[in-house]
Amino acid sequence: MAKTYKAAVIGSTGQGGYGHGLDRVFQGLNSVTLVAVADADPVGLRHAGERLGVSRLYDDYNEMLEREKPDLVSIAPSWISERVPMVEAAVAAGSHIYCEKPVAGRLDEIDTIVNACNRGNIKMAIAHQWRAMPAIQQAITDVKSEKFGKLLRIWARPKDDSRGGGEELLLHGTHLFDLMMAFGNIPRWVHGHVLQDDRPITRSDTCQSTQSAGLIIGDSISATFSFDHGVRGFFESTANLAISDQSNFNNLFGLSIECEQVKIELREPGDCYIYPAPRVLPDQKHLSWEKIWIEGWHDKYDHQTLWKNFLHLGNQILVKDLIGAIENDREPLSAIQMARYINEMVQGVYLSHLSEGCRINIPLVERQHPLEIST
């Protein structure tokens, strides 16, 4: 008989809330029973209980974890200010973790999280919903099997809205770097260049992200990453290129992948398009884009439905995968170990720029945040 997993949710109304729907990740899963929710804000806690149909409500997540001993816990706040103690409390309770991104703002913090999970034999999956989308999973499989020849280059482009530059490096970079590694394996080095108002940044430009996700700097960033077998990854972000209700386009977010035989575009809400040449050739009229079609997915959810629900659908795919990882003693699709490399990539960009453009090997030797290091 299949096991039923007891689950709980940690939220924080007014301080990161419940992230991208991380309060609802266990709803409707036959193998999971949601038993409790914790939130220090009394009004937010009451609303969460009503929303989730849960009567066991706690204003202290430590008490909830100690009393309930859930098998699974969703650490939902988008703010990272309490991420380490929340993870450590979940590990102490023996709870496997599904966590909002970004996981941490500093390498020493994520080192602490990884070490805690390793010591407690805890599986921790990150809410990188794009990794869960079936068409993207198919593209990853096809590229890694060299169906389209050798993988050559990967370009990541975030939304380039008002958060462009440092904020997007931290917030949207986490999805894009997770996908880069899904295709190209772990990064080996990073080179970065960062501007603020068209001038090279200095540490004095450092500020906190608007979503309390850590230190950021710059409004325009260009970064290069090296992966195995000569694969290069590129990240470009500039603020205010896409302005809501003003631009002719409202979503630049995506990943472009060049293989020997094709070009692949990953687009929200998790669709993939393949072009039968390594770059777009506008003079070759016989070449056109083809969408990867997944039976049982695209015929079940139309584009509008996917746009409205892809975060929830992705969360549930990843939670099911987390359960599979627990039962089969393997790593989840988007594991905490990969999130550590994401932090290496983010902080490596800054360290490279502040080190006169030197190429920085990954993993970084210095674990202190480069924006905190005194000159």
mmCIF file of C-alpha atoms in Angstrom:
data_model
loop_
_atom_site.group_PDB
_atom_site.id
_atom_site.type_symbol
_atom_site.label_atom_id
_atom_site.label_comp_id
_atom_site.label_asym_id
_atom_site.label_seq_id
_atom_site.Cartn_x
_atom_site.Cartn_y
_atom_site.Cartn_z
ATOM 1 C CA MET A 1 0.000 0.000 0.000
ATOM 2 C CA ALA A 2 1.351 3.431 -1.003
ATOM 3 C CA LYS A 3 2.446 5.693 1.846
ATOM 4 C CA THR A 4 0.468 8.821 2.676
ATOM 5 C CA TYR A 5 2.782 11.732 3.488
ATOM 6 C CA LYS A 6 1.911 14.217 6.219
ATOM 7 C CA ALA A 7 2.678 17.786 5.097
ATOM 8 C CA ALA A 8 2.853 21.288 6.570
ATOM 9 C CA VAL A 9 3.383 24.812 5.243
ATOM 10 C CA ILE A 10 5.527 27.642 6.606
ATOM 11 C CA GLY A 11 4.412 31.083 5.471
ATOM 12 C CA SER A 12 5.227 34.633 6.541
ATOM 13 C CA THR A 13 2.561 37.211 5.758
ATOM 14 C CA GLY A 14 4.126 40.602 5.113
ATOM 15 C CA GLN A 15 7.601 39.106 4.955
ATOM 16 C CA GLY A 16 7.591 37.065 1.786
ATOM 17 C CA GLY A 17 4.145 35.553 2.186
ATOM 18 C CA TYR A 18 3.652 32.235 0.432
ATOM 19 C CA GLY A 19 5.846 32.757 -2.615
ATOM 20 C CA HIS A 20 4.630 31.579 -5.987
ATOM 21 C CA GLY A 21 1.718 29.511 -4.706
ATOM 22 C CA LEU A 22 3.796 27.436 -2.313
ATOM 23 C CA ASP A 23 0.905 27.243 0.125
ATOM 24 C CA ARG A 24 -1.091 25.179 -2.382
ATOM 25 C CA VAL A 25 1.592 22.718 -3.499
ATOM 26 C CA PHE A 26 0.126 19.762 -1.582
ATOM 27 C CA GLN A 27 -3.516 20.289 -2.520
ATOM 28 C CA GLY A 28 -5.104 17.538 -4.596
ATOM 29 C CA LEU A 29 -2.192 15.107 -4.273
ATOM 30 C CA ASN A 30 -3.565 11.661 -3.367
ATOM 31 C CA SER A 31 -0.432 10.671 -1.456
ATOM 32 C CA VAL A 32 -0.235 13.835 0.679
ATOM 33 C CA THR A 33 -2.344 15.135 3.574
ATOM 34 C CA LEU A 34 -1.836 18.754 4.612
ATOM 35 C CA VAL A 35 -2.154 18.915 8.421
ATOM 36 C CA ALA A 36 -0.874 22.319 9.563
ATOM 37 C CA VAL A 37 0.300 25.789 8.617
ATOM 38 C CA ALA A 38 2.502 28.286 10.452
ATOM 39 C CA ASP A 39 2.545 32.073 10.072
ATOM 40 C CA ALA A 40 3.579 34.646 12.701
ATOM 41 C CA ASP A 41 0.987 37.130 11.411
ATOM 42 C CA PRO A 42 -2.390 36.296 13.064
ATOM 43 C CA VAL A 43 -4.557 37.616 10.232
ATOM 44 C CA GLY A 44 -2.405 35.966 7.592
ATOM 45 C CA LEU A 45 -2.462 32.721 9.554
ATOM 46 C CA ARG A 46 -6.240 32.725 9.808
ATOM 47 C CA HIS A 47 -6.616 33.446 6.099
ATOM 48 C CA ALA A 48 -4.138 30.701 5.223
ATOM 49 C CA GLY A 49 -6.063 28.212 7.348
ATOM 50 C CA GLU A 50 -9.320 29.141 5.639
ATOM 51 C CA ARG A 51 -7.739 29.084 2.194
ATOM 52 C CA LEU A 52 -6.126 25.691 2.708
ATOM 53 C CA GLY A 53 -8.868 24.080 4.786
ATOM 54 C CA VAL A 54 -6.508 23.481 7.715
ATOM 55 C CA SER A 55 -7.505 23.865 11.376
ATOM 56 C CA ARG A 56 -4.148 23.261 13.080
ATOM 57 C CA LEU A 57 -2.643 26.732 12.995
ATOM 58 C CA TYR A 58 0.633 27.846 14.574
ATOM 59 C CA ASP A 59 2.187 31.276 15.044
ATOM 60 C CA ASP A 60 5.607 29.619 15.467
ATOM 61 C CA TYR A 61 6.961 27.286 12.808
ATOM 62 C CA ASN A 62 9.369 25.716 15.299
ATOM 63 C CA GLU A 63 6.454 24.618 17.471
ATOM 64 C CA MET A 64 4.550 23.328 14.454
ATOM 65 C CA LEU A 65 7.462 21.249 13.222
ATOM 66 C CA GLU A 66 8.238 19.879 16.678
ATOM 67 C CA ARG A 67 4.627 18.863 17.370
ATOM 68 C CA GLU A 68 3.494 17.706 13.934
ATOM 69 C CA LYS A 69 6.719 16.080 12.679
ATOM 70 C CA PRO A 70 5.557 16.359 9.029
ATOM 71 C CA ASP A 71 7.128 14.189 6.337
ATOM 72 C CA LEU A 72 7.092 17.155 3.948
ATOM 73 C CA VAL A 73 7.211 20.887 4.538
ATOM 74 C CA SER A 74 6.804 23.767 2.101
ATOM 75 C CA ILE A 75 9.049 26.700 3.047
ATOM 76 C CA ALA A 76 7.069 29.312 1.193
ATOM 77 C CA PRO A 77 8.312 32.862 1.958
ATOM 78 C CA SER A 78 10.021 34.637 -0.926
ATOM 79 C CA TRP A 79 12.062 36.647 1.578
ATOM 80 C CA ILE A 80 15.248 34.863 2.592
ATOM 81 C CA SER A 81 15.712 36.537 5.969
ATOM 82 C CA GLU A 82 14.731 33.386 7.919
ATOM 83 C CA ARG A 83 15.620 30.759 5.331
ATOM 84 C CA VAL A 84 18.476 29.165 7.271
ATOM 85 C CA PRO A 85 16.622 28.754 10.603
ATOM 86 C CA MET A 86 13.508 27.488 8.785
ATOM 87 C CA VAL A 87 15.538 24.845 6.958
ATOM 88 C CA GLU A 88 17.416 23.851 10.095
ATOM 89 C CA ALA A 89 14.142 23.473 12.000
ATOM 90 C CA ALA A 90 12.680 21.310 9.217
ATOM 91 C CA VAL A 91 15.789 19.123 9.161
ATOM 92 C CA ALA A 92 15.636 18.721 12.947
ATOM 93 C CA ALA A 93 12.033 17.521 12.595
ATOM 94 C CA GLY A 94 13.037 15.029 9.887
ATOM 95 C CA SER A 95 10.950 16.839 7.254
ATOM 96 C CA HIS A 96 11.879 16.794 3.577
ATOM 97 C CA ILE A 97 11.660 20.253 2.044
ATOM 98 C CA TYR A 98 10.103 22.031 -0.917
ATOM 99 C CA CYS A 99 11.435 25.603 -0.922
ATOM 100 C CA GLU A 100 10.748 28.905 -2.652
ATOM 101 C CA LYS A 101 13.538 30.496 -4.667
ATOM 102 C CA PRO A 102 15.977 32.144 -4.320
ATOM 103 C CA VAL A 103 17.175 29.853 -1.583
ATOM 104 C CA ALA A 104 19.719 32.207 -0.037
ATOM 105 C CA GLY A 105 21.522 35.466 -0.672
ATOM 106 C CA ARG A 106 24.982 34.361 0.456
ATOM 107 C CA LEU A 107 27.204 31.367 -0.178
ATOM 108 C CA ASP A 108 27.893 30.778 3.504
ATOM 109 C CA GLU A 109 24.130 30.594 4.100
ATOM 110 C CA ILE A 110 23.548 28.066 1.353
ATOM 111 C CA ASP A 111 26.580 26.092 2.530
ATOM 112 C CA THR A 112 24.878 25.863 5.934
ATOM 113 C CA ILE A 113 21.627 24.706 4.296
ATOM 114 C CA VAL A 114 23.309 22.056 2.139
ATOM 115 C CA ASN A 115 25.347 20.746 5.070
ATOM 116 C CA ALA A 116 22.254 20.554 7.289
ATOM 117 C CA CYS A 117 20.332 18.562 4.662
ATOM 118 C CA ASN A 118 23.276 16.221 4.127
ATOM 119 C CA ARG A 119 23.676 15.581 7.858
ATOM 120 C CA GLY A 120 19.965 14.897 8.285
ATOM 121 C CA ASN A 121 19.631 12.835 5.077
ATOM 122 C CA ILE A 122 16.938 15.288 3.973
ATOM 123 C CA LYS A 123 15.867 15.789 0.357
ATOM 124 C CA MET A 124 15.343 19.434 -0.556
ATOM 125 C CA ALA A 125 13.802 20.547 -3.845
ATOM 126 C CA ILE A 126 13.594 24.125 -5.113
ATOM 127 C CA ALA A 127 10.551 25.703 -6.780
ATOM 128 C CA HIS A 128 12.053 26.050 -10.253
ATOM 129 C CA GLN A 129 8.760 25.400 -12.023
ATOM 130 C CA TRP A 130 10.236 25.743 -15.513
ATOM 131 C CA ARG A 131 12.365 22.641 -14.932
ATOM 132 C CA ALA A 132 9.108 20.712 -14.367
ATOM 133 C CA MET A 133 7.373 21.576 -17.637
ATOM 134 C CA PRO A 134 7.033 18.444 -19.843
ATOM 135 C CA ALA A 135 8.183 20.153 -23.051
ATOM 136 C CA ILE A 136 11.288 21.453 -21.292
ATOM 137 C CA GLN A 137 11.983 18.034 -19.800
ATOM 138 C CA GLN A 138 11.740 16.596 -23.318
ATOM 139 C CA ALA A 139 14.126 19.232 -24.678
ATOM 140 C CA ILE A 140 16.639 18.468 -21.911
ATOM 141 C CA THR A 141 16.485 14.760 -22.750
ATOM 142 C CA ASP A 142 16.893 15.399 -26.484
ATOM 143 C CA VAL A 143 19.830 17.786 -26.078
ATOM 144 C CA LYS A 144 21.676 15.592 -23.585
ATOM 145 C CA SER A 145 21.268 12.576 -25.899
ATOM 146 C CA GLU A 146 22.745 14.716 -28.737
ATOM 147 C CA LYS A 147 19.642 14.210 -30.862
ATOM 148 C CA PHE A 148 20.450 17.567 -32.474
ATOM 149 C CA GLY A 149 24.222 17.149 -32.464
ATOM 150 C CA LYS A 150 26.566 18.702 -29.961
ATOM 151 C CA LEU A 151 25.343 21.384 -27.574
ATOM 152 C CA LEU A 152 27.271 24.587 -28.317
ATOM 153 C CA ARG A 153 25.909 27.690 -26.563
ATOM 154 C CA ILE A 154 23.118 28.800 -24.208
ATOM 155 C CA TRP A 155 21.745 32.354 -23.945
ATOM 156 C CA ALA A 156 19.623 33.378 -20.949
ATOM 157 C CA ARG A 157 17.420 36.456 -21.125
ATOM 158 C CA PRO A 158 15.269 37.564 -18.169
ATOM 159 C CA LYS A 159 12.318 39.924 -18.395
ATOM 160 C CA ASP A 160 14.373 43.144 -18.538
ATOM 161 C CA ASP A 161 11.623 45.049 -16.758
ATOM 162 C CA SER A 162 12.199 47.479 -13.884
ATOM 163 C CA ARG A 163 14.090 44.713 -12.044
ATOM 164 C CA GLY A 164 16.695 44.320 -14.786
ATOM 165 C CA GLY A 165 20.332 43.973 -13.776
ATOM 166 C CA GLY A 166 21.158 42.866 -10.256
ATOM 167 C CA GLU A 167 17.614 42.098 -9.128
ATOM 168 C CA GLU A 168 16.960 39.841 -12.106
ATOM 169 C CA LEU A 169 20.344 38.187 -11.723
ATOM 170 C CA LEU A 170 19.150 37.051 -8.301
ATOM 171 C CA LEU A 171 15.404 36.504 -8.840
ATOM 172 C CA HIS A 172 15.020 35.274 -12.430
ATOM 173 C CA GLY A 173 18.603 34.120 -12.809
ATOM 174 C CA THR A 174 17.801 31.298 -10.403
ATOM 175 C CA HIS A 175 15.398 29.745 -12.953
ATOM 176 C CA LEU A 176 17.643 30.422 -15.921
ATOM 177 C CA PHE A 177 20.834 29.153 -14.296
ATOM 178 C CA ASP A 178 18.996 26.036 -13.092
ATOM 179 C CA LEU A 179 18.042 25.357 -16.718
ATOM 180 C CA MET A 180 21.552 26.120 -17.983
ATOM 181 C CA MET A 181 22.846 23.384 -15.695
ATOM 182 C CA ALA A 182 20.062 21.013 -16.753
ATOM 183 C CA PHE A 183 21.397 21.259 -20.304
ATOM 184 C CA GLY A 184 25.113 21.883 -19.744
ATOM 185 C CA ASN A 185 25.957 20.374 -16.328
ATOM 186 C CA ILE A 186 27.666 22.358 -13.564
ATOM 187 C CA PRO A 187 29.539 25.616 -14.334
ATOM 188 C CA ARG A 188 33.350 25.738 -14.203
ATOM 189 C CA TRP A 189 34.075 29.480 -14.333
ATOM 190 C CA VAL A 190 32.374 32.865 -14.634
ATOM 191 C CA HIS A 191 33.209 36.251 -16.081
ATOM 192 C CA GLY A 192 31.016 39.267 -15.359
ATOM 193 C CA HIS A 193 30.641 42.946 -16.190
ATOM 194 C CA VAL A 194 28.149 45.165 -14.336
ATOM 195 C CA LEU A 195 26.978 48.733 -15.040
ATOM 196 C CA GLN A 196 24.919 51.292 -13.150
ATOM 197 C CA ASP A 197 23.657 54.266 -15.179
ATOM 198 C CA ASP A 198 26.079 53.275 -17.978
ATOM 199 C CA ARG A 199 29.164 53.311 -15.752
ATOM 200 C CA PRO A 200 31.007 50.365 -14.178
ATOM 201 C CA ILE A 201 29.704 49.669 -10.691
ATOM 202 C CA THR A 202 31.664 49.915 -7.462
ATOM 203 C CA ARG A 203 30.812 48.387 -4.082
ATOM 204 C CA SER A 204 29.312 51.729 -3.031
ATOM 205 C CA ASP A 205 26.422 51.019 -5.443
ATOM 206 C CA THR A 206 25.341 47.983 -3.390
ATOM 207 C CA CYS A 207 21.742 47.877 -2.193
ATOM 208 C CA GLN A 208 19.138 45.391 -0.985
ATOM 209 C CA SER A 209 16.735 43.846 -3.484
ATOM 210 C CA THR A 210 13.185 45.172 -3.331
ATOM 211 C CA GLN A 211 11.910 41.694 -2.436
ATOM 212 C CA SER A 212 14.336 41.250 0.488
ATOM 213 C CA ALA A 213 16.176 38.471 -1.318
ATOM 214 C CA GLY A 214 19.717 39.672 -0.684
ATOM 215 C CA LEU A 215 22.330 42.152 -1.851
ATOM 216 C CA ILE A 216 22.243 43.344 -5.455
ATOM 217 C CA ILE A 217 24.073 45.858 -7.604
ATOM 218 C CA GLY A 218 23.791 47.308 -11.101
ATOM 219 C CA ASP A 219 21.058 47.912 -13.682
ATOM 220 C CA SER A 220 22.822 46.182 -16.570
ATOM 221 C CA ILE A 221 24.721 42.902 -16.398
ATOM 222 C CA SER A 222 26.613 40.779 -18.903
ATOM 223 C CA ALA A 223 27.978 37.416 -17.778
ATOM 224 C CA THR A 224 29.657 34.402 -19.386
ATOM 225 C CA PHE A 225 29.799 30.929 -17.873
ATOM 226 C CA SER A 226 31.803 27.913 -18.955
ATOM 227 C CA PHE A 227 30.443 24.380 -18.799
ATOM 228 C CA ASP A 228 31.977 21.055 -19.804
ATOM 229 C CA HIS A 229 32.917 20.187 -23.411
ATOM 230 C CA GLY A 230 33.397 23.808 -24.456
ATOM 231 C CA VAL A 231 29.784 24.833 -23.846
ATOM 232 C CA ARG A 232 29.362 28.520 -23.018
ATOM 233 C CA GLY A 233 26.404 30.119 -21.264
ATOM 234 C CA PHE A 234 25.535 33.808 -21.522
ATOM 235 C CA PHE A 235 23.318 35.998 -19.329
ATOM 236 C CA GLU A 236 22.288 39.512 -20.367
ATOM 237 C CA SER A 237 19.981 41.829 -18.456
ATOM 238 C CA THR A 238 19.261 45.554 -18.667
ATOM 239 C CA ALA A 239 16.560 47.345 -16.711
ATOM 240 C CA ASN A 240 13.507 48.954 -18.316
ATOM 241 C CA LEU A 241 13.833 47.520 -21.810
ATOM 242 C CA ALA A 242 10.353 46.059 -21.426
ATOM 243 C CA ILE A 243 7.914 48.458 -19.750
ATOM 244 C CA SER A 244 4.442 47.280 -18.821
ATOM 245 C CA ASP A 245 1.707 48.706 -21.095
ATOM 246 C CA GLN A 246 4.303 50.653 -23.091
ATOM 247 C CA SER A 247 6.490 48.130 -24.915
ATOM 248 C CA ASN A 248 5.396 46.289 -28.034
ATOM 249 C CA PHE A 249 6.605 43.145 -26.274
ATOM 250 C CA ASN A 250 6.002 42.331 -22.622
ATOM 251 C CA ASN A 251 8.027 39.224 -21.987
ATOM 252 C CA LEU A 252 11.625 38.714 -23.085
ATOM 253 C CA PHE A 253 12.080 35.918 -20.527
ATOM 254 C CA GLY A 254 13.488 32.741 -22.008
ATOM 255 C CA LEU A 255 16.423 30.561 -22.923
ATOM 256 C CA SER A 256 18.011 30.188 -26.362
ATOM 257 C CA ILE A 257 19.987 27.031 -27.045
ATOM 258 C CA GLU A 258 22.274 26.445 -30.013
ATOM 259 C CA CYS A 259 23.121 22.900 -31.053
ATOM 260 C CA GLU A 260 25.008 21.783 -34.154
ATOM 261 C CA GLN A 261 21.782 21.146 -36.069
ATOM 262 C CA VAL A 262 19.067 23.272 -34.446
ATOM 263 C CA LYS A 263 18.221 26.329 -32.404
ATOM 264 C CA ILE A 264 15.828 25.856 -29.462
ATOM 265 C CA GLU A 265 13.801 28.589 -27.798
ATOM 266 C CA LEU A 266 12.293 28.056 -24.332
ATOM 267 C CA ARG A 267 9.343 30.341 -23.720
ATOM 268 C CA GLU A 268 6.836 30.852 -20.932
ATOM 269 C CA PRO A 269 4.759 29.068 -19.788
ATOM 270 C CA GLY A 270 7.254 26.280 -20.396
ATOM 271 C CA ASP A 271 6.986 25.650 -24.132
ATOM 272 C CA CYS A 272 9.822 24.820 -26.535
ATOM 273 C CA TYR A 273 10.247 25.720 -30.200
ATOM 274 C CA ILE A 274 12.810 24.159 -32.534
ATOM 275 C CA TYR A 275 14.300 25.786 -35.633
ATOM 276 C CA PRO A 276 16.122 23.462 -38.088
ATOM 277 C CA ALA A 277 19.407 25.415 -38.164
ATOM 278 C CA PRO A 278 21.797 26.575 -35.420
ATOM 279 C CA ARG A 279 20.689 30.192 -35.896
ATOM 280 C CA VAL A 280 17.715 31.912 -37.495
ATOM 281 C CA LEU A 281 18.268 32.372 -41.239
ATOM 282 C CA PRO A 282 15.644 34.889 -42.437
ATOM 283 C CA ASP A 283 16.577 34.452 -46.107
ATOM 284 C CA GLN A 284 15.902 30.706 -45.948
ATOM 285 C CA LYS A 285 12.117 30.794 -46.370
ATOM 286 C CA HIS A 286 11.743 27.011 -46.216
ATOM 287 C CA LEU A 287 12.953 26.922 -42.595
ATOM 288 C CA SER A 288 10.379 27.473 -39.853
ATOM 289 C CA TRP A 289 9.808 26.960 -36.128
ATOM 290 C CA GLU A 290 8.127 23.839 -34.793
ATOM 291 C CA LYS A 291 6.638 23.546 -31.303
ATOM 292 C CA ILE A 292 7.458 20.497 -29.186
ATOM 293 C CA TRP A 293 4.056 18.880 -28.622
ATOM 294 C CA ILE A 294 3.551 16.690 -25.570
ATOM 295 C CA GLU A 295 0.587 14.308 -25.696
ATOM 296 C CA GLY A 296 -1.434 14.377 -22.508
ATOM 297 C CA TRP A 297 -0.234 17.908 -21.757
ATOM 298 C CA HIS A 298 -0.854 20.297 -24.646
ATOM 299 C CA ASP A 299 -4.069 18.521 -25.570
ATOM 300 C CA LYS A 300 -5.189 18.741 -21.917
ATOM 301 C CA TYR A 301 -4.226 22.362 -21.250
ATOM 302 C CA ASP A 302 -4.618 25.086 -23.859
ATOM 303 C CA HIS A 303 -2.170 28.004 -23.888
ATOM 304 C CA GLN A 304 -4.400 30.321 -21.861
ATOM 305 C CA THR A 305 -5.000 27.659 -19.206
ATOM 306 C CA LEU A 306 -1.274 26.966 -18.959
ATOM 307 C CA TRP A 307 -0.512 30.657 -18.522
ATOM 308 C CA LYS A 308 -2.945 30.858 -15.611
ATOM 309 C CA ASN A 309 -1.862 27.631 -13.925
ATOM 310 C CA PHE A 310 1.694 26.708 -14.921
ATOM 311 C CA LEU A 311 3.227 27.729 -11.587
ATOM 312 C CA HIS A 312 0.810 25.487 -9.676
ATOM 313 C CA LEU A 313 1.187 22.651 -12.188
ATOM 314 C CA GLY A 314 4.965 22.966 -12.031
ATOM 315 C CA ASN A 315 4.950 23.002 -8.240
ATOM 316 C CA GLN A 316 2.917 19.816 -8.115
ATOM 317 C CA ILE A 317 5.143 18.038 -10.640
ATOM 318 C CA LEU A 318 8.165 18.964 -8.532
ATOM 319 C CA VAL A 319 6.522 17.852 -5.271
ATOM 320 C CA LYS A 320 5.653 14.500 -6.856
ATOM 321 C CA ASP A 321 9.249 14.262 -8.034
ATOM 322 C CA LEU A 322 10.460 15.096 -4.503
ATOM 323 C CA ILE A 323 8.396 12.183 -3.184
ATOM 324 C CA GLY A 324 9.917 9.961 -5.863
ATOM 325 C CA ALA A 325 13.385 11.136 -4.816
ATOM 326 C CA ILE A 326 12.617 10.240 -1.195
ATOM 327 C CA GLU A 327 11.281 6.796 -2.078
ATOM 328 C CA ASN A 328 14.104 5.958 -4.494
ATOM 329 C CA ASP A 329 16.947 7.727 -2.659
ATOM 330 C CA ARG A 330 17.919 9.954 -5.571
ATOM 331 C CA GLU A 331 18.247 13.689 -6.082
ATOM 332 C CA PRO A 332 15.144 15.744 -6.981
ATOM 333 C CA LEU A 333 14.918 17.361 -10.415
ATOM 334 C CA SER A 334 15.871 20.751 -8.980
ATOM 335 C CA ALA A 335 17.951 19.848 -5.950
ATOM 336 C CA ILE A 336 19.524 22.010 -3.269
ATOM 337 C CA GLN A 337 22.985 21.033 -4.546
ATOM 338 C CA MET A 338 22.158 22.777 -7.848
ATOM 339 C CA ALA A 339 20.902 25.820 -5.954
ATOM 340 C CA ARG A 340 24.350 26.089 -4.391
ATOM 341 C CA TYR A 341 25.847 26.399 -7.893
ATOM 342 C CA ILE A 342 23.264 29.047 -8.746
ATOM 343 C CA ASN A 343 24.571 31.140 -5.861
ATOM 344 C CA GLU A 344 28.116 30.524 -7.084
ATOM 345 C CA MET A 345 27.110 31.865 -10.502
ATOM 346 C CA VAL A 346 25.367 34.949 -9.107
ATOM 347 C CA GLN A 347 28.127 35.929 -6.695
ATOM 348 C CA GLY A 348 30.805 34.978 -9.205
ATOM 349 C CA VAL A 349 29.465 37.638 -11.593
ATOM 350 C CA TYR A 350 30.013 40.326 -8.982
ATOM 351 C CA LEU A 351 33.377 38.972 -7.856
ATOM 352 C CA SER A 352 34.635 38.890 -11.436
ATOM 353 C CA HIS A 353 33.623 42.494 -12.108
ATOM 354 C CA LEU A 354 35.088 43.712 -8.807
ATOM 355 C CA SER A 355 38.311 41.765 -9.525
ATOM 356 C CA GLU A 356 39.068 43.874 -12.613
ATOM 357 C CA GLY A 357 37.251 41.480 -14.903
ATOM 358 C CA CYS A 358 39.214 38.377 -13.931
ATOM 359 C CA ARG A 359 37.745 35.000 -14.758
ATOM 360 C CA ILE A 360 36.598 33.366 -11.504
ATOM 361 C CA ASN A 361 36.703 29.606 -11.040
ATOM 362 C CA ILE A 362 33.659 27.815 -9.639
ATOM 363 C CA PRO A 363 33.280 26.831 -6.815
ATOM 364 C CA LEU A 364 34.354 30.183 -5.378
ATOM 365 C CA VAL A 365 37.102 29.980 -2.769
ATOM 366 C CA GLU A 366 35.824 33.042 -0.895
ATOM 367 C CA ARG A 367 32.422 32.243 0.679
ATOM 368 C CA GLN A 368 31.727 35.770 1.925
ATOM 369 C CA HIS A 369 29.474 37.785 -0.375
ATOM 370 C CA PRO A 370 31.678 39.898 -2.698
ATOM 371 C CA LEU A 371 29.495 42.947 -2.065
ATOM 372 C CA GLU A 372 30.258 42.666 1.650
ATOM 373 C CA ILE A 373 34.032 42.333 1.325
ATOM 374 C CA SER A 374 35.799 45.545 2.360
ATOM 375 C CA THR A 375 38.439 46.891 0.013
#
